Structures are given as structure tokens and as C-alpha cells.
Coordinates of C-alpha atoms in Angstrom, one line a residue:
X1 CA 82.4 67.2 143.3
X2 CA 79.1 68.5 141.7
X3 CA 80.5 70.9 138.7
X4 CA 79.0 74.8 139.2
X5 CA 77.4 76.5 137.0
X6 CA 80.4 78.7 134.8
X7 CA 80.9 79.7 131.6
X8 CA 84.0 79.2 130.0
X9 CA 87.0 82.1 129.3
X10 CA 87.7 80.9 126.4
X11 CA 87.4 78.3 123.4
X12 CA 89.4 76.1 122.3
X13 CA 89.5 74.7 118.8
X14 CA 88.6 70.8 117.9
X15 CA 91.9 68.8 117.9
X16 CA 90.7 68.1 114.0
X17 CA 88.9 69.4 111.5
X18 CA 86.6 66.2 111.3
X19 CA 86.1 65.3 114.7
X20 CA 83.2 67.2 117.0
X21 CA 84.1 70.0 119.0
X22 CA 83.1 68.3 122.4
X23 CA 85.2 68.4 125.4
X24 CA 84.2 64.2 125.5
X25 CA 86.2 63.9 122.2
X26 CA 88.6 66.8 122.6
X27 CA 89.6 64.5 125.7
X28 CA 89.6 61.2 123.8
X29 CA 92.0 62.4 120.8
X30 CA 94.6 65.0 122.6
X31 CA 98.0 64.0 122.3
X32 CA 100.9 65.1 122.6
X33 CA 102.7 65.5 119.4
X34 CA 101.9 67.9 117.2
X35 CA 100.0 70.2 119.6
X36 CA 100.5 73.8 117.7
X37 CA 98.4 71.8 114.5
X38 CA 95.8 70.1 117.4
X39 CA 95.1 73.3 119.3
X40 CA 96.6 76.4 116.9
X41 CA 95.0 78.9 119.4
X42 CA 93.3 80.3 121.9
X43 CA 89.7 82.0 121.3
X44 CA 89.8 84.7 123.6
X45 CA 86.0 85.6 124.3
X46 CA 83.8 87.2 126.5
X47 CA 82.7 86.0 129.7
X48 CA 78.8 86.6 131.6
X49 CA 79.8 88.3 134.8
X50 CA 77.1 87.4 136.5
X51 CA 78.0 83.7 136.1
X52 CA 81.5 84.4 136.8
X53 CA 80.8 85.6 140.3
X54 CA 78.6 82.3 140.5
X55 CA 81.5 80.7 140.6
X56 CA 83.1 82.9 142.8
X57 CA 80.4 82.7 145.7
X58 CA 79.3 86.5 144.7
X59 CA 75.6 87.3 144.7
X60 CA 74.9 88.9 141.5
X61 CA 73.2 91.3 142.7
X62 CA 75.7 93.1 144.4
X63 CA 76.7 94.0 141.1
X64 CA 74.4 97.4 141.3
X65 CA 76.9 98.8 143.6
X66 CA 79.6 99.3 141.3
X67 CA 79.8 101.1 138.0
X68 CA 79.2 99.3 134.7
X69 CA 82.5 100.9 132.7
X70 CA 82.5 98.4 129.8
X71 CA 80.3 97.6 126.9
X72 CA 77.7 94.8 127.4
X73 CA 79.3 91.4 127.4
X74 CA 77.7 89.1 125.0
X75 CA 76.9 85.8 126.5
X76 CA 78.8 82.4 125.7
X77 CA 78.6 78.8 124.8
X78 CA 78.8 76.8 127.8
X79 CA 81.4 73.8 127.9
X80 CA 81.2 70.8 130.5
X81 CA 83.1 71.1 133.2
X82 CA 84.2 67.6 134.6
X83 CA 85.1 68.8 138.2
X84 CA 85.3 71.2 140.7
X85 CA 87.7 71.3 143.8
X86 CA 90.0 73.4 145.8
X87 CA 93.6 73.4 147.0
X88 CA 94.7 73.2 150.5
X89 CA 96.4 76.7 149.6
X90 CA 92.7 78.5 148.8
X91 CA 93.3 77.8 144.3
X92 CA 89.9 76.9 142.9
X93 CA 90.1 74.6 139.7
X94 CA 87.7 73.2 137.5
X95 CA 88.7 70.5 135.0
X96 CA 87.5 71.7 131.2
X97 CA 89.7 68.7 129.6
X98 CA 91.9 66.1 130.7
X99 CA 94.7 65.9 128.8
X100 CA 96.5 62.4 127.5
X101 CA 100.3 63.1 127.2
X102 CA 102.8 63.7 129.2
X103 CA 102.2 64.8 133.0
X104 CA 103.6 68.2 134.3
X105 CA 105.8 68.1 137.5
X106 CA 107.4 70.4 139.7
X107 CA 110.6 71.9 138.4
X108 CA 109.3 71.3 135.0
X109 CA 109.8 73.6 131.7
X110 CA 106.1 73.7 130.3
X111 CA 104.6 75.2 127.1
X112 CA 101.3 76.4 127.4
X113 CA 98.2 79.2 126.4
X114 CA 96.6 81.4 128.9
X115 CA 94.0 84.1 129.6
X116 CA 93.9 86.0 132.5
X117 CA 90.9 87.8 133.7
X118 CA 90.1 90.1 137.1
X119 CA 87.5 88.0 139.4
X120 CA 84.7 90.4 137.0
X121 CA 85.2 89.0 133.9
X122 CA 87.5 91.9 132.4
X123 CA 90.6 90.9 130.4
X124 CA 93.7 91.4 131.5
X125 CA 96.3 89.6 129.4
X126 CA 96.7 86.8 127.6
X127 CA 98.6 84.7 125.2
X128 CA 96.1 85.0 122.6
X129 CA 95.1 88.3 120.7
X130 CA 91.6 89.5 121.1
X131 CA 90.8 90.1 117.3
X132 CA 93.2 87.8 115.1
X133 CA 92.9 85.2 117.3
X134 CA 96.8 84.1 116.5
X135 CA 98.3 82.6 119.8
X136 CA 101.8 83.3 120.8
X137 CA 102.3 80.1 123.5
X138 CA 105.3 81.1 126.5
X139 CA 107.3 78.7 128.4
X140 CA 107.1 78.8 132.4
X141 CA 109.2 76.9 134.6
X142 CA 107.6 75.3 137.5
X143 CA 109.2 77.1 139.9
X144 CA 108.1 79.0 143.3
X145 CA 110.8 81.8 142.7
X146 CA 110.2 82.4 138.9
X147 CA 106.0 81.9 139.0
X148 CA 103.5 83.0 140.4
X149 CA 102.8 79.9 143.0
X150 CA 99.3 79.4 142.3
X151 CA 99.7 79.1 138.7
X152 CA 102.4 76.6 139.5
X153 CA 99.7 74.8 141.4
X154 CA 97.4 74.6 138.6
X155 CA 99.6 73.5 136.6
X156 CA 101.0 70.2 138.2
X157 CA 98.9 67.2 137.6
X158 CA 97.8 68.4 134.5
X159 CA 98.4 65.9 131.5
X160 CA 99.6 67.4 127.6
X161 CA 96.3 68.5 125.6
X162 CA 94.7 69.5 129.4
X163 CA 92.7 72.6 130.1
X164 CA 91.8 73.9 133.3
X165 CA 90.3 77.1 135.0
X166 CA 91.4 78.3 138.0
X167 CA 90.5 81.5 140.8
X168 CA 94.1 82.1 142.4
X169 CA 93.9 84.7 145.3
X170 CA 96.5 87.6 145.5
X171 CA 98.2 86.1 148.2
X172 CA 99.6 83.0 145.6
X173 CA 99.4 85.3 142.5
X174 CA 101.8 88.8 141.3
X175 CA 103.6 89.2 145.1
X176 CA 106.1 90.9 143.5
X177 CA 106.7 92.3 139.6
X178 CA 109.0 89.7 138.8
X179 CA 106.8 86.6 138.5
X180 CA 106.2 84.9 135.5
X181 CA 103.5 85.5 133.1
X182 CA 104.3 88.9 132.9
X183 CA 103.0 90.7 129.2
X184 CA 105.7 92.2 127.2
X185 CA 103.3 95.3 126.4
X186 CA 103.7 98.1 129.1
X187 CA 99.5 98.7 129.0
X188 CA 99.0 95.3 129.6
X189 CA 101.7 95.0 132.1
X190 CA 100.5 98.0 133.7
X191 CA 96.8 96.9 133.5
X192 CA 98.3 93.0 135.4
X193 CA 100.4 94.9 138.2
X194 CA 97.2 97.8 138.8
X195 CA 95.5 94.6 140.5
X196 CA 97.5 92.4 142.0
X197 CA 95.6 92.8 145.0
X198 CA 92.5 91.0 144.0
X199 CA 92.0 87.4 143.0
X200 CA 92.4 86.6 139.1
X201 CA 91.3 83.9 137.0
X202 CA 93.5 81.9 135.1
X203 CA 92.0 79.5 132.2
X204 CA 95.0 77.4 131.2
X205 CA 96.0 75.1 128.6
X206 CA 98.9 72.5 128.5
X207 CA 100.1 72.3 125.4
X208 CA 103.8 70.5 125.9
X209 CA 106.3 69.5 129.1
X210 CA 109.6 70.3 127.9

């Protein structure tokens, strides 16, 4: 499928030093052993709205109707996108990277890095702090009664070193305050749980299947 036209969430770091940071090569060299020196972190940046809700079939110019409230969002480096599809269930996905290790199933314990943004562009949580950059990776198992299920489906199929992106609409995301990824921090857990009626976008990245 023809990708669209979407900058990313986030960046991740070259799996070395010496090689270039393209997504061909990111692709051609992840593996799955030592994954916390191939991708350290997360770069948690911001993301054009206007290209966000691109992707999301908005017209950008129904922005006018609603209050800007943030600071201006500087724009970003775009990364290829290798494809776009979506699930029977209504989850939207584009493929950043294809990862080379090990493939994540259902039932599965996987480690992995994650931003989480409202359908706008603003943050909401992640695993990755906004100004040191140092990433703090969570396990999630891949389970209907301890994640949120479209999450889950994002997350199965993809290969070790993977990243994808991915809209998940309310009805498959926070249906109740128990499902994982929840933020320890009560402002970022009250800022997740304030909309959980609205679709969020994950960017995700697979980092080991446990």
C-alpha cells in the first residue's frame, strides 16, 4: 500500500556509531542481542499537526476551529515509511523498520519503548524523557486482560529491532484504568485517563521477546 505522507513521533538512534542513520540500514543490521547498546533510547520530539491529521484523514484546515494552547511545534525530519495498512479491528499501522530477531506472539512477555500522543500531536506519556532523552523500556504481556488490545495488535508480527506507528481508536485503547501502559506519575496518568475517549497514537519499538 502507497505509504502517506507522516512525519515521524520520534527518532531513533543508528544501531552503531559508524553505520548511517537510515531506516534501509537500521533494518539491515538490527538484531537481537544487545538491543539497550543498538537502540539506548528513544528521541522524544515534536510532531507537525498538520501532517499528523494527514494521516488521520483530517483536513487541516479544520484546525482554525479549535484553540492553539501550546507553543509552535517545530517541524521534523521525515523517515520512510515502508507501508501503510489497517486492521480488521479499525488499528492503523505504518511500518518505520522491520526488525530481524525474534517474532512477537500472542501471550508473549515483550520489552519495548513507546510514545504516546493524542490524535493532535500533544504528548501524553512515554517511555522516554522529553529533555535527557534517557529511556526507561517496560515489559507488556500480550494479553487482552492486562493491555490495551490495540496495542496488543500492533505488537504481534513485529520482529526484535522493529518500529512501527500506529492510530488505535478508544474503543481498543484505556477501556478501563487498569490496562497496561499506564505512567507511574499521577500528572501523566491523569493527563492518559482525561482522554481515553479519543483515538491515540502509539509509535512503538520492539526491543526484546522475553
Amino acid at each position: 500500500m502507497v505509504a502517506l505522507p507522516f512525519q515521524t513521533l520520534t527518532q531513533f538512534p543508528p544501531p552503531a556509531a559508524s553505520m548511517s542513520p537510515t531506516p534501509s540500514c537500521m533494518e539491515k543490521h538490527a538484531m537481537p542481542q544487545n538491543l539497550h547498546g543498538r537502540f539506548p533510547s528513544l528521541k522524544v520530539r515534536r510532531l507537525s499537526r498538520r501532517l499528523l491529521l494527514q494521516f488521520l484523514g483530517f483536513n487541516p484546515i479544520l484546525l482554525c476551529v479549535y484553540p492553539i494552547v501550546a507553543a509552535p511545534v517545530p517541524e521534523m525530519k521525515d523517515l520512510e515509511v515502508i507501508r501503510t495498512f489497517k486492521l480488521a479491528s479499525g488499528v492503523r499501522i505504518q511500518d518505520i523498520v522491520e526488525g530481524e530477531g525474534s517474532e512477537a506472539h500472542e501471550g508473549d512477555l515483550v520489552e519495548v519503548n513507546y510514545v504516546c500522543r493524542r490524535s493532535n500531536g500533544y504528548f501524553v506519556h512515554s517511555t522516554v524523557d522529553q529533555f535527557s532523552g534517557e529511556s526507561k523500556p517496560i515489559t507488556l504481556p500480550l494479553d487482552d486482560n492486562l493491555i490495551i488490545k490495540g496495542l496488543k495488535e500492533v505488537l504481534i508480527g513485529m520482529r526484535v529491532g522493529g518500529k512501527r506507528r500506529a492510530l488505535i481508536p478508544p474503543s481498543l485503547g484505556y477501556i478501563n484504568e487498569n490496562l497496561k501502559p499506564i505512567p507511574k506519575e499521577f500528572g501523566p496518568r491523569r493527563s492518559l485517563f482525561s482522554h481515553t475517549n479519543e483515538p491515540l497514537v502509539f509509535e512503538v519499538q520492539l526491543l526484546k521477546v522475553i
